[in-house]
mmCIF file with all atom_site columns, C-alpha atoms in Angstrom:
data_model
loop_
_atom_site.group_PDB
_atom_site.id
_atom_site.type_symbol
_atom_site.label_atom_id
_atom_site.label_alt_id
_atom_site.label_comp_id
_atom_site.label_asym_id
_atom_site.label_entity_id
_atom_site.label_seq_id
_atom_site.pdbx_PDB_ins_code
_atom_site.Cartn_x
_atom_site.Cartn_y
_atom_site.Cartn_z
_atom_site.occupancy
_atom_site.B_iso_or_equiv
_atom_site.pdbx_formal_charge
_atom_site.auth_seq_id
_atom_site.auth_comp_id
_atom_site.auth_asym_id
_atom_site.auth_atom_id
_atom_site.pdbx_PDB_model_num
ATOM 1   C CA . MET I 1 1   ? -2.523  12.062  7.787   1.00 84.00 ? 206 MET I CA 1
ATOM 2   C CA . THR I 1 2   ? 1.121   11.332  7.104   1.00 88.00 ? 207 THR I CA 1
ATOM 3   C CA . LYS I 1 3   ? 3.414   11.795  4.147   1.00 87.00 ? 208 LYS I CA 1
ATOM 4   C CA . LEU I 1 4   ? 6.900   10.323  4.035   1.00 89.00 ? 209 LEU I CA 1
ATOM 5   C CA . ASN I 1 5   ? 10.319  11.738  3.289   1.00 88.00 ? 210 ASN I CA 1
ATOM 6   C CA . THR I 1 6   ? 11.073  11.378  -0.410  1.00 84.00 ? 211 THR I CA 1
ATOM 7   C CA . GLN I 1 7   ? 14.342  9.559   0.372   1.00 84.00 ? 212 GLN I CA 1
ATOM 8   C CA . ARG I 1 8   ? 12.458  6.772   2.131   1.00 85.00 ? 213 ARG I CA 1
ATOM 9   C CA . ILE I 1 9   ? 9.902   5.793   -0.499  1.00 85.00 ? 214 ILE I CA 1
ATOM 10  C CA . ASN I 1 10  ? 10.191  4.531   -4.058  1.00 78.00 ? 215 ASN I CA 1
ATOM 11  C CA . SER I 1 11  ? 7.408   4.145   -6.587  1.00 78.00 ? 216 SER I CA 1
ATOM 12  C CA . PHE I 1 12  ? 6.939   2.828   -10.105 1.00 71.00 ? 217 PHE I CA 1
ATOM 13  C CA . PRO I 1 13  ? 5.643   3.871   -12.543 1.00 69.00 ? 218 PRO I CA 1
ATOM 14  C CA . SER I 1 14  ? 5.538   7.602   -11.920 1.00 72.00 ? 219 SER I CA 1
ATOM 15  C CA . THR I 1 15  ? 6.400   9.982   -14.749 1.00 67.00 ? 220 THR I CA 1
ATOM 16  C CA . LYS I 1 16  ? 6.874   12.872  -12.347 1.00 71.00 ? 221 LYS I CA 1
ATOM 17  C CA . ARG I 1 17  ? 9.723   11.308  -10.386 1.00 69.00 ? 222 ARG I CA 1
ATOM 18  C CA . ALA I 1 18  ? 12.366  9.741   -12.631 1.00 63.00 ? 223 ALA I CA 1
ATOM 19  C CA . SER I 1 19  ? 13.291  10.109  -16.274 1.00 56.00 ? 224 SER I CA 1
ATOM 20  C CA . VAL I 1 20  ? 13.414  6.331   -16.761 1.00 51.00 ? 225 VAL I CA 1
ATOM 21  C CA . ASN I 1 21  ? 9.676   6.204   -16.102 1.00 50.00 ? 226 ASN I CA 1
ATOM 22  C CA . LYS I 1 22  ? 8.991   8.459   -19.090 1.00 52.00 ? 227 LYS I CA 1
ATOM 23  C CA . LEU I 1 23  ? 9.949   5.678   -21.511 1.00 49.00 ? 228 LEU I CA 1
ATOM 24  C CA . MET I 1 24  ? 6.433   4.255   -21.173 1.00 60.00 ? 229 MET I CA 1
ATOM 25  C CA . THR I 1 25  ? 3.142   5.640   -19.980 1.00 68.00 ? 230 THR I CA 1
ATOM 26  C CA . GLU I 1 26  ? 1.987   4.906   -16.474 1.00 74.00 ? 231 GLU I CA 1
ATOM 27  C CA . ASN I 1 27  ? -1.305  3.672   -17.875 1.00 73.00 ? 232 ASN I CA 1
ATOM 28  C CA . SER I 1 28  ? 0.354   1.040   -20.072 1.00 70.00 ? 233 SER I CA 1
ATOM 29  C CA . VAL I 1 29  ? 2.128   -0.518  -17.091 1.00 76.00 ? 234 VAL I CA 1
ATOM 30  C CA . THR I 1 30  ? -0.611  -0.226  -14.486 1.00 81.00 ? 235 THR I CA 1
ATOM 31  C CA . ARG I 1 31  ? -3.289  -1.445  -16.895 1.00 75.00 ? 236 ARG I CA 1
ATOM 32  C CA . LEU I 1 32  ? -1.250  -4.573  -17.563 1.00 75.00 ? 237 LEU I CA 1
ATOM 33  C CA . ILE I 1 33  ? -0.834  -5.260  -13.838 1.00 80.00 ? 238 ILE I CA 1
ATOM 34  C CA . ASN I 1 34  ? -4.499  -4.600  -13.131 1.00 80.00 ? 239 ASN I CA 1
ATOM 35  C CA . ARG I 1 35  ? -5.494  -7.082  -15.855 1.00 78.00 ? 240 ARG I CA 1
ATOM 36  C CA . LEU I 1 36  ? -3.374  -9.778  -14.212 1.00 80.00 ? 241 LEU I CA 1
ATOM 37  C CA . ILE I 1 37  ? -4.756  -9.362  -10.710 1.00 81.00 ? 242 ILE I CA 1
ATOM 38  C CA . ASP I 1 38  ? -8.292  -8.667  -9.546  1.00 83.00 ? 243 ASP I CA 1
ATOM 39  C CA . VAL I 1 39  ? -7.834  -6.751  -6.312  1.00 87.00 ? 244 VAL I CA 1
ATOM 40  C CA . ASP I 1 40  ? -7.029  -3.064  -5.966  1.00 89.00 ? 245 ASP I CA 1
ATOM 41  C CA . GLY I 1 41  ? -3.941  -3.654  -3.855  1.00 92.00 ? 246 GLY I CA 1
ATOM 42  C CA . PHE I 1 42  ? -1.827  -6.093  -1.902  1.00 92.00 ? 247 PHE I CA 1
ATOM 43  C CA . VAL I 1 43  ? 1.181   -6.250  0.411   1.00 93.00 ? 248 VAL I CA 1
ATOM 44  C CA . ILE I 1 44  ? 4.202   -8.063  -1.028  1.00 89.00 ? 249 ILE I CA 1
ATOM 45  C CA . THR I 1 45  ? 5.593   -10.812 1.188   1.00 84.00 ? 250 THR I CA 1
ATOM 46  C CA . THR I 1 46  ? 8.281   -12.245 -1.094  1.00 76.00 ? 251 THR I CA 1
ATOM 47  C CA . GLY I 1 47  ? 11.338  -13.136 0.984   1.00 70.00 ? 252 GLY I CA 1
ATOM 48  C CA . LEU I 1 48  ? 9.503   -13.207 4.307   1.00 74.00 ? 253 LEU I CA 1
ATOM 49  C CA . THR I 1 49  ? 10.161  -16.649 5.737   1.00 69.00 ? 254 THR I CA 1
ATOM 50  C CA . GLU I 1 50  ? 7.338   -16.482 8.277   1.00 68.00 ? 255 GLU I CA 1
ATOM 51  C CA . ALA I 1 51  ? 4.514   -15.629 5.851   1.00 70.00 ? 256 ALA I CA 1
ATOM 52  C CA . ASN I 1 52  ? 1.971   -18.465 6.012   1.00 72.00 ? 257 ASN I CA 1
ATOM 53  C CA . PHE I 1 53  ? -1.213  -16.997 4.451   1.00 73.00 ? 258 PHE I CA 1
ATOM 54  C CA . VAL I 1 54  ? -3.437  -18.630 7.043   1.00 82.00 ? 259 VAL I CA 1
ATOM 55  C CA . ASN I 1 55  ? -3.735  -15.807 9.558   1.00 84.00 ? 260 ASN I CA 1
ATOM 56  C CA . ASP I 1 56  ? -3.008  -12.107 9.757   1.00 90.00 ? 261 ASP I CA 1
ATOM 57  C CA . LEU I 1 57  ? 0.760   -11.542 9.786   1.00 90.00 ? 262 LEU I CA 1
ATOM 58  C CA . PRO I 1 58  ? 2.186   -10.013 12.980  1.00 90.00 ? 263 PRO I CA 1
ATOM 59  C CA . ILE I 1 59  ? 4.301   -6.962  12.207  1.00 92.00 ? 264 ILE I CA 1
ATOM 60  C CA . ASP I 1 60  ? 7.242   -8.738  13.863  1.00 89.00 ? 265 ASP I CA 1
ATOM 61  C CA . VAL I 1 61  ? 7.734   -10.506 10.514  1.00 86.00 ? 266 VAL I CA 1
ATOM 62  C CA . TRP I 1 62  ? 9.090   -7.157  9.266   1.00 86.00 ? 267 TRP I CA 1
ATOM 63  C CA . SER I 1 63  ? 11.211  -6.423  12.356  1.00 84.00 ? 268 SER I CA 1
ATOM 64  C CA . ASN I 1 64  ? 14.495  -7.198  10.565  1.00 83.00 ? 269 ASN I CA 1
ATOM 65  C CA . VAL I 1 65  ? 16.165  -3.815  10.006  1.00 80.00 ? 270 VAL I CA 1
ATOM 66  C CA . THR I 1 66  ? 17.034  -4.729  6.404   1.00 85.00 ? 271 THR I CA 1
ATOM 67  C CA . ALA I 1 67  ? 13.420  -5.464  5.459   1.00 86.00 ? 272 ALA I CA 1
ATOM 68  C CA . ASP I 1 68  ? 11.784  -3.003  3.082   1.00 90.00 ? 273 ASP I CA 1
ATOM 69  C CA . PHE I 1 69  ? 7.988   -2.773  3.150   1.00 93.00 ? 274 PHE I CA 1
ATOM 70  C CA . GLU I 1 70  ? 6.518   -3.271  -0.315  1.00 93.00 ? 275 GLU I CA 1
ATOM 71  C CA . PHE I 1 71  ? 2.973   -3.082  -1.614  1.00 95.00 ? 276 PHE I CA 1
ATOM 72  C CA . VAL I 1 72  ? 0.966   -2.408  -4.763  1.00 94.00 ? 277 VAL I CA 1
ATOM 73  C CA . ILE I 1 73  ? -2.057  -0.143  -5.116  1.00 95.00 ? 278 ILE I CA 1
ATOM 74  C CA . ARG I 1 74  ? -3.937  -0.151  -8.413  1.00 93.00 ? 279 ARG I CA 1
ATOM 75  C CA . GLY I 1 75  ? -0.869  -1.270  -10.345 1.00 91.00 ? 280 GLY I CA 1
ATOM 76  C CA . TYR I 1 76  ? 1.550   1.168   -8.678  1.00 92.00 ? 281 TYR I CA 1
ATOM 77  C CA . TYR I 1 77  ? 4.440   -0.384  -6.786  1.00 92.00 ? 282 TYR I CA 1
ATOM 78  C CA . PHE I 1 78  ? 5.616   1.274   -3.561  1.00 94.00 ? 283 PHE I CA 1
ATOM 79  C CA . SER I 1 79  ? 8.572   0.357   -1.401  1.00 94.00 ? 284 SER I CA 1
ATOM 80  C CA . ILE I 1 80  ? 9.347   1.952   1.957   1.00 94.00 ? 285 ILE I CA 1
ATOM 81  C CA . ALA I 1 81  ? 13.058  1.553   2.511   1.00 91.00 ? 286 ALA I CA 1
ATOM 82  C CA . SER I 1 82  ? 14.764  0.305   5.631   1.00 88.00 ? 287 SER I CA 1
ATOM 83  C CA . ASP I 1 83  ? 17.815  1.996   7.065   1.00 86.00 ? 288 ASP I CA 1
ATOM 84  C CA . ASN I 1 84  ? 20.513  0.954   9.523   1.00 83.00 ? 289 ASN I CA 1
ATOM 85  C CA . SER I 1 85  ? 18.188  1.108   12.504  1.00 88.00 ? 290 SER I CA 1
ATOM 86  C CA . THR I 1 86  ? 14.647  0.234   11.420  1.00 90.00 ? 291 THR I CA 1
ATOM 87  C CA . SER I 1 87  ? 12.720  -1.716  8.804   1.00 91.00 ? 292 SER I CA 1
ATOM 88  C CA . GLY I 1 88  ? 10.514  0.015   6.259   1.00 93.00 ? 293 GLY I CA 1
ATOM 89  C CA . LEU I 1 89  ? 7.321   -1.007  8.058   1.00 94.00 ? 294 LEU I CA 1
ATOM 90  C CA . TYR I 1 90  ? 8.535   0.104   11.479  1.00 94.00 ? 295 TYR I CA 1
ATOM 91  C CA . TYR I 1 91  ? 9.610   3.443   9.988   1.00 94.00 ? 296 TYR I CA 1
ATOM 92  C CA . LEU I 1 92  ? 6.115   3.894   8.520   1.00 96.00 ? 297 LEU I CA 1
ATOM 93  C CA . LEU I 1 93  ? 4.391   3.015   11.798  1.00 96.00 ? 298 LEU I CA 1
ATOM 94  C CA . ALA I 1 94  ? 6.524   5.515   13.709  1.00 95.00 ? 299 ALA I CA 1
ATOM 95  C CA . ALA I 1 95  ? 6.083   8.260   11.090  1.00 94.00 ? 300 ALA I CA 1
ATOM 96  C CA . ALA I 1 96  ? 2.297   7.755   11.034  1.00 95.00 ? 301 ALA I CA 1
ATOM 97  C CA . GLY I 1 97  ? 2.075   7.497   14.830  1.00 95.00 ? 302 GLY I CA 1
ATOM 98  C CA . PHE I 1 98  ? 0.240   4.193   14.517  1.00 96.00 ? 303 PHE I CA 1
ATOM 99  C CA . GLN I 1 99  ? 0.786   2.816   18.013  1.00 94.00 ? 304 GLN I CA 1
ATOM 100 C CA . PRO I 1 100 ? -2.706  2.460   19.501  1.00 93.00 ? 305 PRO I CA 1
ATOM 101 C CA . SER I 1 101 ? -2.949  1.406   23.127  1.00 90.00 ? 306 SER I CA 1
ATOM 102 C CA . ASP I 1 102 ? -6.702  1.160   23.643  1.00 92.00 ? 307 ASP I CA 1
ATOM 103 C CA . GLU I 1 103 ? -8.834  -1.927  23.066  1.00 91.00 ? 308 GLU I CA 1
ATOM 104 C CA . GLN I 1 104 ? -10.543 -0.723  19.900  1.00 94.00 ? 309 GLN I CA 1
ATOM 105 C CA . GLU I 1 105 ? -9.822  -1.804  16.350  1.00 95.00 ? 310 GLU I CA 1
ATOM 106 C CA . HIS I 1 106 ? -7.844  0.683   14.271  1.00 97.00 ? 311 HIS I CA 1
ATOM 107 C CA . THR I 1 107 ? -6.503  0.456   10.728  1.00 97.00 ? 312 THR I CA 1
ATOM 108 C CA . LEU I 1 108 ? -3.666  2.229   8.936   1.00 98.00 ? 313 LEU I CA 1
ATOM 109 C CA . TYR I 1 109 ? -4.342  2.751   5.220   1.00 97.00 ? 314 TYR I CA 1
ATOM 110 C CA . ALA I 1 110 ? -2.301  3.873   2.226   1.00 97.00 ? 315 ALA I CA 1
ATOM 111 C CA . GLY I 1 111 ? -4.197  5.887   -0.366  1.00 96.00 ? 316 GLY I CA 1
ATOM 112 C CA . ILE I 1 112 ? -3.509  7.299   -3.823  1.00 96.00 ? 317 ILE I CA 1
ATOM 113 C CA . PHE I 1 113 ? -5.322  9.606   -6.218  1.00 96.00 ? 318 PHE I CA 1
ATOM 114 C CA . ILE I 1 114 ? -5.266  8.837   -9.939  1.00 94.00 ? 319 ILE I CA 1
ATOM 115 C CA . ASP I 1 115 ? -5.567  12.022  -12.012 1.00 94.00 ? 320 ASP I CA 1
ATOM 116 C CA . LYS I 1 116 ? -8.032  11.370  -14.854 1.00 93.00 ? 321 LYS I CA 1
ATOM 117 C CA . THR I 1 117 ? -7.981  14.858  -16.345 1.00 92.00 ? 322 THR I CA 1
ATOM 118 C CA . ASP I 1 118 ? -6.792  13.191  -19.579 1.00 87.00 ? 323 ASP I CA 1
ATOM 119 C CA . ASN I 1 119 ? -8.693  9.902   -19.840 1.00 84.00 ? 324 ASN I CA 1
ATOM 120 C CA . ASN I 1 120 ? -6.130  8.545   -22.291 1.00 80.00 ? 325 ASN I CA 1
ATOM 121 C CA . PHE I 1 121 ? -3.235  9.108   -19.918 1.00 84.00 ? 326 PHE I CA 1
ATOM 122 C CA . PRO I 1 122 ? -4.316  8.783   -16.284 1.00 89.00 ? 327 PRO I CA 1
ATOM 123 C CA . GLU I 1 123 ? -1.437  9.233   -13.865 1.00 91.00 ? 328 GLU I CA 1
ATOM 124 C CA . LEU I 1 124 ? -0.579  9.090   -10.207 1.00 92.00 ? 329 LEU I CA 1
ATOM 125 C CA . TYR I 1 125 ? -1.288  12.500  -8.726  1.00 93.00 ? 330 TYR I CA 1
ATOM 126 C CA . GLY I 1 126 ? 1.493   14.113  -6.705  1.00 90.00 ? 331 GLY I CA 1
ATOM 127 C CA . GLN I 1 127 ? 5.255   14.380  -6.717  1.00 88.00 ? 332 GLN I CA 1
ATOM 128 C CA . ASP I 1 128 ? 8.175   15.330  -4.500  1.00 87.00 ? 333 ASP I CA 1
ATOM 129 C CA . ASP I 1 129 ? 7.687   18.745  -2.916  1.00 88.00 ? 334 ASP I CA 1
ATOM 130 C CA . ILE I 1 130 ? 10.191  21.382  -1.849  1.00 88.00 ? 335 ILE I CA 1
ATOM 131 C CA . HIS I 1 131 ? 10.093  20.101  1.735   1.00 89.00 ? 336 HIS I CA 1
ATOM 132 C CA . GLY I 1 132 ? 11.309  16.645  0.718   1.00 88.00 ? 337 GLY I CA 1
ATOM 133 C CA . GLU I 1 133 ? 7.960   14.860  1.104   1.00 89.00 ? 338 GLU I CA 1
ATOM 134 C CA . TYR I 1 134 ? 6.463   12.583  -1.508  1.00 90.00 ? 339 TYR I CA 1
ATOM 135 C CA . GLN I 1 135 ? 2.921   13.810  -2.153  1.00 89.00 ? 340 GLN I CA 1
ATOM 136 C CA . ALA I 1 136 ? 1.589   10.961  -4.319  1.00 92.00 ? 341 ALA I CA 1
ATOM 137 C CA . ILE I 1 137 ? 0.711   8.618   -1.469  1.00 95.00 ? 342 ILE I CA 1
ATOM 138 C CA . VAL I 1 138 ? -0.869  9.392   1.864   1.00 95.00 ? 343 VAL I CA 1
ATOM 139 C CA . PHE I 1 139 ? -1.132  7.223   4.954   1.00 96.00 ? 344 PHE I CA 1
ATOM 140 C CA . TYR I 1 140 ? -4.168  7.689   7.174   1.00 97.00 ? 345 TYR I CA 1
ATOM 141 C CA . LYS I 1 141 ? -5.959  6.062   10.082  1.00 96.00 ? 346 LYS I CA 1
ATOM 142 C CA . ASP I 1 142 ? -9.500  4.751   10.318  1.00 94.00 ? 347 ASP I CA 1
ATOM 143 C CA . GLU I 1 143 ? -11.995 7.271   8.960   1.00 87.00 ? 348 GLU I CA 1
ATOM 144 C CA . GLU I 1 144 ? -9.503  10.036  8.080   1.00 90.00 ? 349 GLU I CA 1
ATOM 145 C CA . VAL I 1 145 ? -10.057 9.530   4.342   1.00 86.00 ? 350 VAL I CA 1
ATOM 146 C CA . PRO I 1 146 ? -8.148  12.355  2.633   1.00 91.00 ? 351 PRO I CA 1
ATOM 147 C CA . ASP I 1 147 ? -9.876  15.022  0.584   1.00 91.00 ? 352 ASP I CA 1
ATOM 148 C CA . PRO I 1 148 ? -8.845  15.244  -3.062  1.00 91.00 ? 353 PRO I CA 1
ATOM 149 C CA . PRO I 1 149 ? -6.067  17.750  -3.755  1.00 90.00 ? 354 PRO I CA 1
ATOM 150 C CA . GLN I 1 150 ? -7.241  21.238  -4.588  1.00 89.00 ? 355 GLN I CA 1
ATOM 151 C CA . GLY I 1 151 ? -7.804  21.658  -8.312  1.00 87.00 ? 356 GLY I CA 1
ATOM 152 C CA . LEU I 1 152 ? -8.093  17.920  -9.019  1.00 90.00 ? 357 LEU I CA 1
ATOM 153 C CA . ASP I 1 153 ? -11.562 17.500  -10.537 1.00 90.00 ? 358 ASP I CA 1
ATOM 154 C CA . LYS I 1 154 ? -11.483 14.182  -12.385 1.00 93.00 ? 359 LYS I CA 1
ATOM 155 C CA . TYR I 1 155 ? -9.909  11.426  -10.324 1.00 95.00 ? 360 TYR I CA 1
ATOM 156 C CA . SER I 1 156 ? -10.239 8.014   -8.742  1.00 94.00 ? 361 SER I CA 1
ATOM 157 C CA . PHE I 1 157 ? -9.141  7.234   -5.188  1.00 96.00 ? 362 PHE I CA 1
ATOM 158 C CA . TYR I 1 158 ? -7.794  3.848   -4.156  1.00 96.00 ? 363 TYR I CA 1
ATOM 159 C CA . SER I 1 159 ? -6.690  2.633   -0.750  1.00 96.00 ? 364 SER I CA 1
ATOM 160 C CA . LEU I 1 160 ? -5.202  -0.433  0.887   1.00 97.00 ? 365 LEU I CA 1
ATOM 161 C CA . PRO I 1 161 ? -5.368  -1.423  4.554   1.00 97.00 ? 366 PRO I CA 1
ATOM 162 C CA . LEU I 1 162 ? -1.742  -1.982  5.566   1.00 97.00 ? 367 LEU I CA 1
ATOM 163 C CA . VAL I 1 163 ? -1.797  -2.588  9.312   1.00 97.00 ? 368 VAL I CA 1
ATOM 164 C CA . LYS I 1 164 ? -4.631  -3.353  11.670  1.00 97.00 ? 369 LYS I CA 1
ATOM 165 C CA . TYR I 1 165 ? -4.637  -3.048  15.437  1.00 97.00 ? 370 TYR I CA 1
ATOM 166 C CA . THR I 1 166 ? -6.864  -5.872  16.604  1.00 95.00 ? 371 THR I CA 1
ATOM 167 C CA . GLN I 1 167 ? -7.380  -8.517  19.259  1.00 92.00 ? 372 GLN I CA 1
ATOM 168 C CA . GLN I 1 168 ? -5.329  -11.662 18.707  1.00 86.00 ? 373 GLN I CA 1
ATOM 169 C CA . GLU I 1 169 ? -6.338  -15.274 19.323  1.00 82.00 ? 374 GLU I CA 1
ATOM 170 C CA . ASN I 1 170 ? -4.550  -15.161 22.678  1.00 84.00 ? 375 ASN I CA 1
ATOM 171 C CA . GLY I 1 171 ? -6.704  -12.219 23.754  1.00 86.00 ? 376 GLY I CA 1
ATOM 172 C CA . GLN I 1 172 ? -3.869  -9.669  23.486  1.00 89.00 ? 377 GLN I CA 1
ATOM 173 C CA . TRP I 1 173 ? -4.169  -6.598  21.291  1.00 94.00 ? 378 TRP I CA 1
ATOM 174 C CA . GLY I 1 174 ? -1.508  -6.104  18.651  1.00 94.00 ? 379 GLY I CA 1
ATOM 175 C CA . ARG I 1 175 ? -0.634  -4.823  15.189  1.00 96.00 ? 380 ARG I CA 1
ATOM 176 C CA . VAL I 1 176 ? -0.881  -7.133  12.180  1.00 95.00 ? 381 VAL I CA 1
ATOM 177 C CA . VAL I 1 177 ? -0.887  -6.942  8.404   1.00 94.00 ? 382 VAL I CA 1
ATOM 178 C CA . PRO I 1 178 ? -4.407  -8.185  7.599   1.00 94.00 ? 383 PRO I CA 1
ATOM 179 C CA . LEU I 1 179 ? -4.686  -11.427 5.687   1.00 90.00 ? 384 LEU I CA 1
ATOM 180 C CA . SER I 1 180 ? -7.082  -9.770  3.236   1.00 90.00 ? 385 SER I CA 1
ATOM 181 C CA . SER I 1 181 ? -4.259  -7.422  2.151   1.00 92.00 ? 386 SER I CA 1
ATOM 182 C CA . LEU I 1 182 ? -1.934  -10.281 1.217   1.00 89.00 ? 387 LEU I CA 1
ATOM 183 C CA . PHE I 1 183 ? -3.945  -11.820 -1.615  1.00 85.00 ? 388 PHE I CA 1
ATOM 184 C CA . LYS I 1 184 ? -3.623  -10.841 -5.270  1.00 82.00 ? 389 LYS I CA 1
ATOM 185 C CA . PHE I 1 185 ? -6.825  -12.581 -6.331  1.00 79.00 ? 390 PHE I CA 1
ATOM 186 C CA . SER I 1 186 ? -10.374 -12.694 -5.050  1.00 72.00 ? 391 SER I CA 1
ATOM 187 C CA . SER I 1 187 ? -11.791 -16.090 -4.121  1.00 61.00 ? 392 SER I CA 1
ATOM 188 C CA . ALA I 1 188 ? -14.253 -15.961 -7.010  1.00 61.00 ? 393 ALA I CA 1
ATOM 189 C CA . SER I 1 189 ? -11.497 -15.829 -9.629  1.00 61.00 ? 394 SER I CA 1
ATOM 190 C CA . ILE I 1 190 ? -9.632  -18.865 -8.297  1.00 60.00 ? 395 ILE I CA 1
ATOM 191 C CA . ALA I 1 191 ? -12.583 -21.017 -7.239  1.00 60.00 ? 396 ALA I CA 1
ATOM 192 C CA . ASN I 1 192 ? -12.208 -23.298 -10.274 1.00 59.00 ? 397 ASN I CA 1
ATOM 193 C CA . ILE I 1 193 ? -8.568  -22.648 -11.122 1.00 58.00 ? 398 ILE I CA 1
ATOM 194 C CA . ASP I 1 194 ? -7.720  -26.374 -11.185 1.00 57.00 ? 399 ASP I CA 1
ATOM 195 C CA . GLY I 1 195 ? -10.669 -27.324 -13.416 1.00 54.00 ? 400 GLY I CA 1
ATOM 196 C CA . GLY I 1 196 ? -12.080 -29.494 -10.641 1.00 51.00 ? 401 GLY I CA 1
ATOM 197 C CA . GLU I 1 197 ? -9.085  -31.847 -10.592 1.00 55.00 ? 402 GLU I CA 1
ATOM 198 C CA . ILE I 1 198 ? -7.869  -31.187 -7.035  1.00 50.00 ? 403 ILE I CA 1
ATOM 199 C CA . SER I 1 199 ? -10.010 -32.153 -4.078  1.00 47.00 ? 404 SER I CA 1
ATOM 200 C CA . LEU I 1 200 ? -9.115  -31.435 -0.488  1.00 45.00 ? 405 LEU I CA 1
#
């Protein structure tokens, strides 16, 4: 399991991180977002010129050193910042040690715990710690699903597959952002979005 340096990751909303977030409850914002979309999470591709939504996206799309890596889990926005030498995604992959070399499928996930101790005001569990790590999101591989934090009794856990190591169409093994993590809607919700007017 991996946690990132607090300087490298932003999140919103989170009442435990910044005073501006206290102007509204986390639940009011995340509930609104979760009503608008019908998946638990997705990777944001806005501004990526090579995103085509037909196949898994090779991680090379994020190779530009100025590219942040952004995603949403259960209404919470996360952004892993780039620096002068590496993009946000490449920083995450290095920090998590996600560089498989075998010919087996592996997946890197991001996971969050929602503290439901007060049902009226659920909130993202975790904050910056004294070591400079942000505790509210954890990155893990394959079956390493994290245990709930000690003392957290009422909670929900949500995760999002971020990067998959899989065999490509050309037979080579490589890392991709899975196509399933790019969509904000399930197929059932958009099956009749045009009212039957458009035929392909």
